[in-house]
């Protein structure tokens, strides 16, 4: 069964707006990662947040993690048409090795 | 560096046929993974390997076998393909380290079983 569930399943915004995607998971984790997938391509890692961290930033990306609520959010600020893609959260329960359990993804469309 | 490559990119099989998907990485990574992705779903782990000569089952291993004879290669085999195995298959790898590392993904193999 999928560990992560993402919300919303699809999101359509205008260029320049912010996009927020949410991920919920069921069991305790060591870390949570966000990946991006352009249509017809493999996944590309965006950012990793560990269970003892609450927030991380990388460029226009901001990720939060609330382990008490078993949830995470990915915020993309000042979105661009090139941000159009599917975004997946993935959780790992392990402290070594890194088997990941993926959510079903959010399809983000940024309209120019 | 080519990163993670997959062969072939596309394949159509008839039910009962067999095939092998090849994944190669040139980053000297210890860990390698095979996932499948079905429409509207995230990735599900089929099998993985924590080093040369080792393999382990993931979430959905039935109907697949794997081998890791060389560190840089991870093969996924379908002995008798079924329509339920129609999917996009992704290989990934990451390095062995004390801290958790991101996974690097190949471009995928689109498999259709008729």
PDB file of C-alpha atoms in Angstrom:
ATOM      1  CA  UNK A   1       0.000   0.000   0.000  1.00  0.00           C
ATOM      2  CA  UNK A   2       1.114   3.516  -0.633  1.00  0.00           C
ATOM      3  CA  UNK A   3       2.716   5.193   2.349  1.00  0.00           C
ATOM      4  CA  UNK A   4       2.131   8.695   1.058  1.00  0.00           C
ATOM      5  CA  UNK A   5      -1.030  10.343  -0.091  1.00  0.00           C
ATOM      6  CA  UNK A   6      -0.844  13.623  -1.890  1.00  0.00           C
ATOM      7  CA  UNK A   7      -3.265  16.438  -2.062  1.00  0.00           C
ATOM      8  CA  UNK A   8      -4.430  17.803  -4.383  1.00  0.00           C
ATOM      9  CA  UNK A   9      -4.213  15.236  -7.170  1.00  0.00           C
ATOM     10  CA  UNK A  10      -4.104  18.061  -9.704  1.00  0.00           C
ATOM     11  CA  UNK A  11      -3.377  21.771  -9.411  1.00  0.00           C
ATOM     12  CA  UNK A  12      -3.605  24.428 -12.102  1.00  0.00           C
ATOM     13  CA  UNK A  13      -2.252  27.941 -11.468  1.00  0.00           C
ATOM     14  CA  UNK A  14      -1.027  30.993 -13.351  1.00  0.00           C
ATOM     15  CA  UNK A  15       2.612  31.826 -13.812  1.00  0.00           C
ATOM     16  CA  UNK A  16       3.897  33.874 -10.899  1.00  0.00           C
ATOM     17  CA  UNK A  17       1.531  32.339  -8.363  1.00  0.00           C
ATOM     18  CA  UNK A  18       2.640  30.043  -5.558  1.00  0.00           C
ATOM     19  CA  UNK A  19       1.865  26.327  -5.628  1.00  0.00           C
ATOM     20  CA  UNK A  20       1.394  24.262  -2.487  1.00  0.00           C
ATOM     21  CA  UNK A  21       1.233  20.489  -2.466  1.00  0.00           C
ATOM     22  CA  UNK A  22       0.627  18.341   0.577  1.00  0.00           C
ATOM     23  CA  UNK A  23       1.674  14.832   1.499  1.00  0.00           C
ATOM     24  CA  UNK A  24       0.420  12.673   4.339  1.00  0.00           C
ATOM     25  CA  UNK A  25       1.887   9.379   5.464  1.00  0.00           C
ATOM     26  CA  UNK A  26       0.901   6.635   7.845  1.00  0.00           C
ATOM     27  CA  UNK A  27       3.930   5.314   9.747  1.00  0.00           C
ATOM     28  CA  UNK A  28       6.964   6.868  11.405  1.00  0.00           C
ATOM     29  CA  UNK A  29       9.727   7.893   9.036  1.00  0.00           C
ATOM     30  CA  UNK A  30      13.428   8.677   8.997  1.00  0.00           C
ATOM     31  CA  UNK A  31      13.168  11.197   6.166  1.00  0.00           C
ATOM     32  CA  UNK A  32      10.850  12.481   3.471  1.00  0.00           C
ATOM     33  CA  UNK A  33      11.892  13.426  -0.041  1.00  0.00           C
ATOM     34  CA  UNK A  34      10.210  15.285  -2.877  1.00  0.00           C
ATOM     35  CA  UNK A  35      10.742  14.358  -6.499  1.00  0.00           C
ATOM     36  CA  UNK A  36       9.640  15.904  -9.758  1.00  0.00           C
ATOM     37  CA  UNK A  37       8.703  14.054 -12.942  1.00  0.00           C
ATOM     38  CA  UNK A  38       8.306  15.736 -16.281  1.00  0.00           C
ATOM     39  CA  UNK A  39       5.988  13.990 -18.694  1.00  0.00           C
ATOM     40  CA  UNK A  40       7.589  10.844 -20.113  1.00  0.00           C
ATOM     41  CA  UNK A  41      10.750  11.220 -18.042  1.00  0.00           C
ATOM     42  CA  UNK A  42      12.342   9.746 -14.940  1.00  0.00           C
ATOM     43  CA  UNK A  43      12.111  11.314 -11.508  1.00  0.00           C
ATOM     44  CA  UNK A  44      14.462  14.028 -10.363  1.00  0.00           C
ATOM     45  CA  UNK A  45      15.225  14.643  -6.705  1.00  0.00           C
ATOM     46  CA  UNK A  46      14.248  18.065  -5.384  1.00  0.00           C
ATOM     47  CA  UNK A  47      14.772  18.139  -1.649  1.00  0.00           C
ATOM     48  CA  UNK A  48      15.152  15.884   1.396  1.00  0.00           C
ATOM     49  CA  UNK A  49      13.994  16.663   4.904  1.00  0.00           C
ATOM     50  CA  UNK A  50      14.888  14.539   7.912  1.00  0.00           C
ATOM     51  CA  UNK A  51      12.476  13.626  10.676  1.00  0.00           C
ATOM     52  CA  UNK A  52      14.211  15.963  13.140  1.00  0.00           C
ATOM     53  CA  UNK A  53      13.873  18.936  10.782  1.00  0.00           C
ATOM     54  CA  UNK A  54      10.809  21.107  10.444  1.00  0.00           C
ATOM     55  CA  UNK A  55      11.569  23.231   7.399  1.00  0.00           C
ATOM     56  CA  UNK A  56      14.050  23.373   4.515  1.00  0.00           C
ATOM     57  CA  UNK A  57      14.564  25.735   1.631  1.00  0.00           C
ATOM     58  CA  UNK A  58      16.156  25.274  -1.747  1.00  0.00           C
ATOM     59  CA  UNK A  59      15.862  28.142  -4.192  1.00  0.00           C
ATOM     60  CA  UNK A  60      12.136  28.652  -4.844  1.00  0.00           C
ATOM     61  CA  UNK A  61      11.240  25.497  -2.940  1.00  0.00           C
ATOM     62  CA  UNK A  62      10.171  25.361   0.684  1.00  0.00           C
ATOM     63  CA  UNK A  63       9.385  22.078   2.402  1.00  0.00           C
ATOM     64  CA  UNK A  64       7.845  21.647   5.831  1.00  0.00           C
ATOM     65  CA  UNK A  65       7.492  18.492   7.879  1.00  0.00           C
ATOM     66  CA  UNK A  66       5.132  17.939  10.796  1.00  0.00           C
ATOM     67  CA  UNK A  67       5.835  14.516  12.262  1.00  0.00           C
ATOM     68  CA  UNK A  68       3.058  14.869  14.838  1.00  0.00           C
ATOM     69  CA  UNK A  69       0.528  15.169  12.001  1.00  0.00           C
ATOM     70  CA  UNK A  70       2.494  12.856   9.695  1.00  0.00           C
ATOM     71  CA  UNK A  71       2.373  15.409   6.924  1.00  0.00           C
ATOM     72  CA  UNK A  72       4.609  17.482   4.692  1.00  0.00           C
ATOM     73  CA  UNK A  73       4.073  20.316   2.274  1.00  0.00           C
ATOM     74  CA  UNK A  74       6.001  21.513  -0.753  1.00  0.00           C
ATOM     75  CA  UNK A  75       5.701  25.180  -1.674  1.00  0.00           C
ATOM     76  CA  UNK A  76       6.941  26.441  -5.026  1.00  0.00           C
ATOM     77  CA  UNK A  77       7.077  30.217  -5.066  1.00  0.00           C
ATOM     78  CA  UNK A  78       6.783  32.449  -8.132  1.00  0.00           C
ATOM     79  CA  UNK A  79       5.921  29.506 -10.357  1.00  0.00           C
ATOM     80  CA  UNK A  80       6.993  29.276 -13.976  1.00  0.00           C
ATOM     81  CA  UNK A  81       5.559  27.379 -16.933  1.00  0.00           C
ATOM     82  CA  UNK A  82       8.656  25.147 -16.737  1.00  0.00           C
ATOM     83  CA  UNK A  83       7.504  23.987 -13.281  1.00  0.00           C
ATOM     84  CA  UNK A  84       4.687  22.045 -14.970  1.00  0.00           C
ATOM     85  CA  UNK A  85       5.268  18.441 -13.895  1.00  0.00           C
ATOM     86  CA  UNK A  86       4.139  15.763 -11.468  1.00  0.00           C
ATOM     87  CA  UNK A  87       5.466  16.042  -7.934  1.00  0.00           C
ATOM     88  CA  UNK A  88       5.859  13.047  -5.652  1.00  0.00           C
ATOM     89  CA  UNK A  89       6.644  12.715  -2.006  1.00  0.00           C
ATOM     90  CA  UNK A  90       8.558   9.649  -0.887  1.00  0.00           C
ATOM     91  CA  UNK A  91       9.220   8.424   2.617  1.00  0.00           C
ATOM     92  CA  UNK A  92      11.948   6.267   4.083  1.00  0.00           C
ATOM     93  CA  UNK A  93      11.804   4.473   7.391  1.00  0.00           C
ATOM     94  CA  UNK A  94      15.416   3.447   7.327  1.00  0.00           C
ATOM     95  CA  UNK A  95      18.490   5.033   8.805  1.00  0.00           C
ATOM     96  CA  UNK A  96      20.726   3.322   6.278  1.00  0.00           C
ATOM     97  CA  UNK A  97      19.987   2.209   2.789  1.00  0.00           C
ATOM     98  CA  UNK A  98      17.103   4.148   1.382  1.00  0.00           C
ATOM     99  CA  UNK A  99      14.107   2.182   0.242  1.00  0.00           C
ATOM    100  CA  UNK A 100      11.459   4.721  -0.598  1.00  0.00           C
ATOM    101  CA  UNK A 101       7.687   4.521  -0.570  1.00  0.00           C
ATOM    102  CA  UNK A 102       6.101   6.965  -3.012  1.00  0.00           C
ATOM    103  CA  UNK A 103       2.842   8.826  -2.931  1.00  0.00           C
ATOM    104  CA  UNK A 104       0.533   9.011  -5.923  1.00  0.00           C
ATOM    105  CA  UNK A 105       1.683  12.471  -6.923  1.00  0.00           C
ATOM    106  CA  UNK A 106       0.273  15.891  -7.677  1.00  0.00           C
ATOM    107  CA  UNK A 107       0.039  17.017 -11.289  1.00  0.00           C
ATOM    108  CA  UNK A 108       0.940  20.700 -11.388  1.00  0.00           C
ATOM    109  CA  UNK A 109       0.103  22.800 -14.436  1.00  0.00           C
ATOM    110  CA  UNK A 110       1.460  26.331 -14.579  1.00  0.00           C
ATOM    111  CA  UNK A 111      -0.267  28.382 -17.269  1.00  0.00           C
ATOM    112  CA  UNK A 112       1.764  31.124 -18.981  1.00  0.00           C
TER     113      UNK A 112
ATOM    114  CA  UNK B   1      28.786  10.744 -16.732  1.00  0.00           C
ATOM    115  CA  UNK B   2      25.724   9.130 -18.315  1.00  0.00           C
ATOM    116  CA  UNK B   3      24.105   8.586 -14.892  1.00  0.00           C
ATOM    117  CA  UNK B   4      21.468   5.846 -14.961  1.00  0.00           C
ATOM    118  CA  UNK B   5      20.589   4.361 -18.324  1.00  0.00           C
ATOM    119  CA  UNK B   6      17.930   1.831 -19.243  1.00  0.00           C
ATOM    120  CA  UNK B   7      17.598  -0.507 -22.195  1.00  0.00           C
ATOM    121  CA  UNK B   8      15.279  -0.769 -24.079  1.00  0.00           C
ATOM    122  CA  UNK B   9      13.180   2.409 -24.035  1.00  0.00           C
ATOM    123  CA  UNK B  10      10.080   0.721 -25.424  1.00  0.00           C
ATOM    124  CA  UNK B  11       8.988  -2.880 -25.853  1.00  0.00           C
ATOM    125  CA  UNK B  12       5.825  -4.730 -26.840  1.00  0.00           C
ATOM    126  CA  UNK B  13       5.466  -8.339 -25.746  1.00  0.00           C
ATOM    127  CA  UNK B  14       2.854 -11.006 -26.213  1.00  0.00           C
ATOM    128  CA  UNK B  15       1.471 -12.801 -23.180  1.00  0.00           C
ATOM    129  CA  UNK B  16       3.850 -15.561 -22.128  1.00  0.00           C
ATOM    130  CA  UNK B  17       6.963 -14.093 -23.719  1.00  0.00           C
ATOM    131  CA  UNK B  18      10.026 -13.326 -21.667  1.00  0.00           C
ATOM    132  CA  UNK B  19      12.372 -10.371 -21.644  1.00  0.00           C
ATOM    133  CA  UNK B  20      15.108  -8.702 -19.642  1.00  0.00           C
ATOM    134  CA  UNK B  21      15.372  -5.017 -18.870  1.00  0.00           C
ATOM    135  CA  UNK B  22      18.864  -3.693 -18.323  1.00  0.00           C
ATOM    136  CA  UNK B  23      19.812  -0.890 -15.982  1.00  0.00           C
ATOM    137  CA  UNK B  24      23.332   0.507 -15.890  1.00  0.00           C
ATOM    138  CA  UNK B  25      24.858   3.230 -13.720  1.00  0.00           C
ATOM    139  CA  UNK B  26      28.291   4.783 -13.915  1.00  0.00           C
ATOM    140  CA  UNK B  27      28.301   6.498 -10.521  1.00  0.00           C
ATOM    141  CA  UNK B  28      29.714   3.547  -8.546  1.00  0.00           C
ATOM    142  CA  UNK B  29      26.528   3.381  -6.498  1.00  0.00           C
ATOM    143  CA  UNK B  30      25.995   0.480  -4.122  1.00  0.00           C
ATOM    144  CA  UNK B  31      22.201   0.489  -4.079  1.00  0.00           C
ATOM    145  CA  UNK B  32      20.010  -0.124  -7.110  1.00  0.00           C
ATOM    146  CA  UNK B  33      16.241  -0.393  -7.437  1.00  0.00           C
ATOM    147  CA  UNK B  34      13.545  -1.394  -9.891  1.00  0.00           C
ATOM    148  CA  UNK B  35      10.153   0.334  -9.733  1.00  0.00           C
ATOM    149  CA  UNK B  36       7.011   0.192 -11.796  1.00  0.00           C
ATOM    150  CA  UNK B  37       4.705   3.132 -12.393  1.00  0.00           C
ATOM    151  CA  UNK B  38       1.113   2.681 -13.458  1.00  0.00           C
ATOM    152  CA  UNK B  39      -1.181   5.458 -14.717  1.00  0.00           C
ATOM    153  CA  UNK B  40      -2.115   7.944 -12.021  1.00  0.00           C
ATOM    154  CA  UNK B  41       0.012   6.196  -9.428  1.00  0.00           C
ATOM    155  CA  UNK B  42       3.307   6.684  -7.755  1.00  0.00           C
ATOM    156  CA  UNK B  43       6.189   4.280  -8.055  1.00  0.00           C
ATOM    157  CA  UNK B  44       6.087   0.851  -6.452  1.00  0.00           C
ATOM    158  CA  UNK B  45       9.267  -1.003  -5.585  1.00  0.00           C
ATOM    159  CA  UNK B  46       9.676  -4.370  -7.321  1.00  0.00           C
ATOM    160  CA  UNK B  47      13.141  -5.524  -6.240  1.00  0.00           C
ATOM    161  CA  UNK B  48      16.275  -3.849  -4.997  1.00  0.00           C
ATOM    162  CA  UNK B  49      19.944  -4.574  -4.379  1.00  0.00           C
ATOM    163  CA  UNK B  50      22.262  -3.324  -1.669  1.00  0.00           C
ATOM    164  CA  UNK B  51      25.410  -4.443  -3.453  1.00  0.00           C
ATOM    165  CA  UNK B  52      26.934  -6.686  -6.086  1.00  0.00           C
ATOM    166  CA  UNK B  53      25.616 -10.227  -5.818  1.00  0.00           C
ATOM    167  CA  UNK B  54      22.699  -9.323  -3.520  1.00  0.00           C
ATOM    168  CA  UNK B  55      19.009  -8.824  -4.271  1.00  0.00           C
ATOM    169  CA  UNK B  56      15.869  -8.440  -2.176  1.00  0.00           C
ATOM    170  CA  UNK B  57      12.117  -8.260  -2.733  1.00  0.00           C
ATOM    171  CA  UNK B  58      10.242  -5.025  -2.677  1.00  0.00           C
ATOM    172  CA  UNK B  59       6.547  -4.294  -2.493  1.00  0.00           C
ATOM    173  CA  UNK B  60       5.429  -6.006  -5.732  1.00  0.00           C
ATOM    174  CA  UNK B  61       7.986  -8.725  -6.621  1.00  0.00           C
ATOM    175  CA  UNK B  62       5.695 -11.429  -8.027  1.00  0.00           C
ATOM    176  CA  UNK B  63       6.317 -12.267 -11.681  1.00  0.00           C
ATOM    177  CA  UNK B  64       9.765 -10.643 -11.742  1.00  0.00           C
ATOM    178  CA  UNK B  65      13.305 -11.786 -11.093  1.00  0.00           C
ATOM    179  CA  UNK B  66      16.483  -9.740 -10.799  1.00  0.00           C
ATOM    180  CA  UNK B  67      20.228 -10.191 -10.867  1.00  0.00           C
ATOM    181  CA  UNK B  68      23.165  -7.996  -9.863  1.00  0.00           C
ATOM    182  CA  UNK B  69      26.218  -9.801 -11.181  1.00  0.00           C
ATOM    183  CA  UNK B  70      28.167  -6.573 -11.671  1.00  0.00           C
ATOM    184  CA  UNK B  71      28.013  -3.523  -9.440  1.00  0.00           C
ATOM    185  CA  UNK B  72      27.088  -1.221 -12.289  1.00  0.00           C
ATOM    186  CA  UNK B  73      24.277  -3.371 -13.728  1.00  0.00           C
ATOM    187  CA  UNK B  74      20.893  -4.437 -12.398  1.00  0.00           C
ATOM    188  CA  UNK B  75      18.746  -6.681 -14.580  1.00  0.00           C
ATOM    189  CA  UNK B  76      14.998  -7.140 -14.314  1.00  0.00           C
ATOM    190  CA  UNK B  77      13.527 -10.257 -15.892  1.00  0.00           C
ATOM    191  CA  UNK B  78       9.992 -11.205 -16.811  1.00  0.00           C
ATOM    192  CA  UNK B  79       9.859 -14.962 -17.357  1.00  0.00           C
ATOM    193  CA  UNK B  80       6.277 -15.148 -18.637  1.00  0.00           C
ATOM    194  CA  UNK B  81       4.815 -11.729 -19.307  1.00  0.00           C
ATOM    195  CA  UNK B  82       1.202 -10.970 -18.399  1.00  0.00           C
ATOM    196  CA  UNK B  83      -1.003  -7.990 -19.400  1.00  0.00           C
ATOM    197  CA  UNK B  84      -0.935  -6.876 -15.745  1.00  0.00           C
ATOM    198  CA  UNK B  85       2.775  -6.177 -16.209  1.00  0.00           C
ATOM    199  CA  UNK B  86       2.058  -3.452 -18.748  1.00  0.00           C
ATOM    200  CA  UNK B  87       3.685  -0.469 -17.093  1.00  0.00           C
ATOM    201  CA  UNK B  88       6.554   1.966 -17.160  1.00  0.00           C
ATOM    202  CA  UNK B  89       9.608   0.571 -15.413  1.00  0.00           C
ATOM    203  CA  UNK B  90      12.156   2.804 -13.724  1.00  0.00           C
ATOM    204  CA  UNK B  91      15.567   1.937 -12.412  1.00  0.00           C
ATOM    205  CA  UNK B  92      17.255   4.018  -9.727  1.00  0.00           C
ATOM    206  CA  UNK B  93      20.467   3.994  -7.770  1.00  0.00           C
ATOM    207  CA  UNK B  94      22.126   5.700  -4.853  1.00  0.00           C
ATOM    208  CA  UNK B  95      25.344   5.496  -2.967  1.00  0.00           C
ATOM    209  CA  UNK B  96      26.101   3.759   0.293  1.00  0.00           C
ATOM    210  CA  UNK B  97      26.655   6.351   2.952  1.00  0.00           C
ATOM    211  CA  UNK B  98      26.021   7.006   6.599  1.00  0.00           C
ATOM    212  CA  UNK B  99      23.373   9.524   5.722  1.00  0.00           C
ATOM    213  CA  UNK B 100      20.380   8.970   3.506  1.00  0.00           C
ATOM    214  CA  UNK B 101      21.012   9.918  -0.094  1.00  0.00           C
ATOM    215  CA  UNK B 102      18.735  10.841  -2.935  1.00  0.00           C
ATOM    216  CA  UNK B 103      17.997   8.312  -5.629  1.00  0.00           C
ATOM    217  CA  UNK B 104      18.984   8.897  -9.238  1.00  0.00           C
ATOM    218  CA  UNK B 105      16.514   7.647 -11.799  1.00  0.00           C
ATOM    219  CA  UNK B 106      16.816   6.353 -15.325  1.00  0.00           C
ATOM    220  CA  UNK B 107      14.521   7.560 -18.124  1.00  0.00           C
ATOM    221  CA  UNK B 108      12.216   4.544 -17.952  1.00  0.00           C
ATOM    222  CA  UNK B 109      11.188   1.595 -20.117  1.00  0.00           C
ATOM    223  CA  UNK B 110       7.633   1.567 -21.426  1.00  0.00           C
ATOM    224  CA  UNK B 111       6.439  -2.043 -21.639  1.00  0.00           C
ATOM    225  CA  UNK B 112       3.189  -3.186 -23.193  1.00  0.00           C
ATOM    226  CA  UNK B 113       2.046  -6.783 -22.837  1.00  0.00           C
ATOM    227  CA  UNK B 114      -0.677  -7.814 -25.270  1.00  0.00           C
TER     228      UNK B 114
END
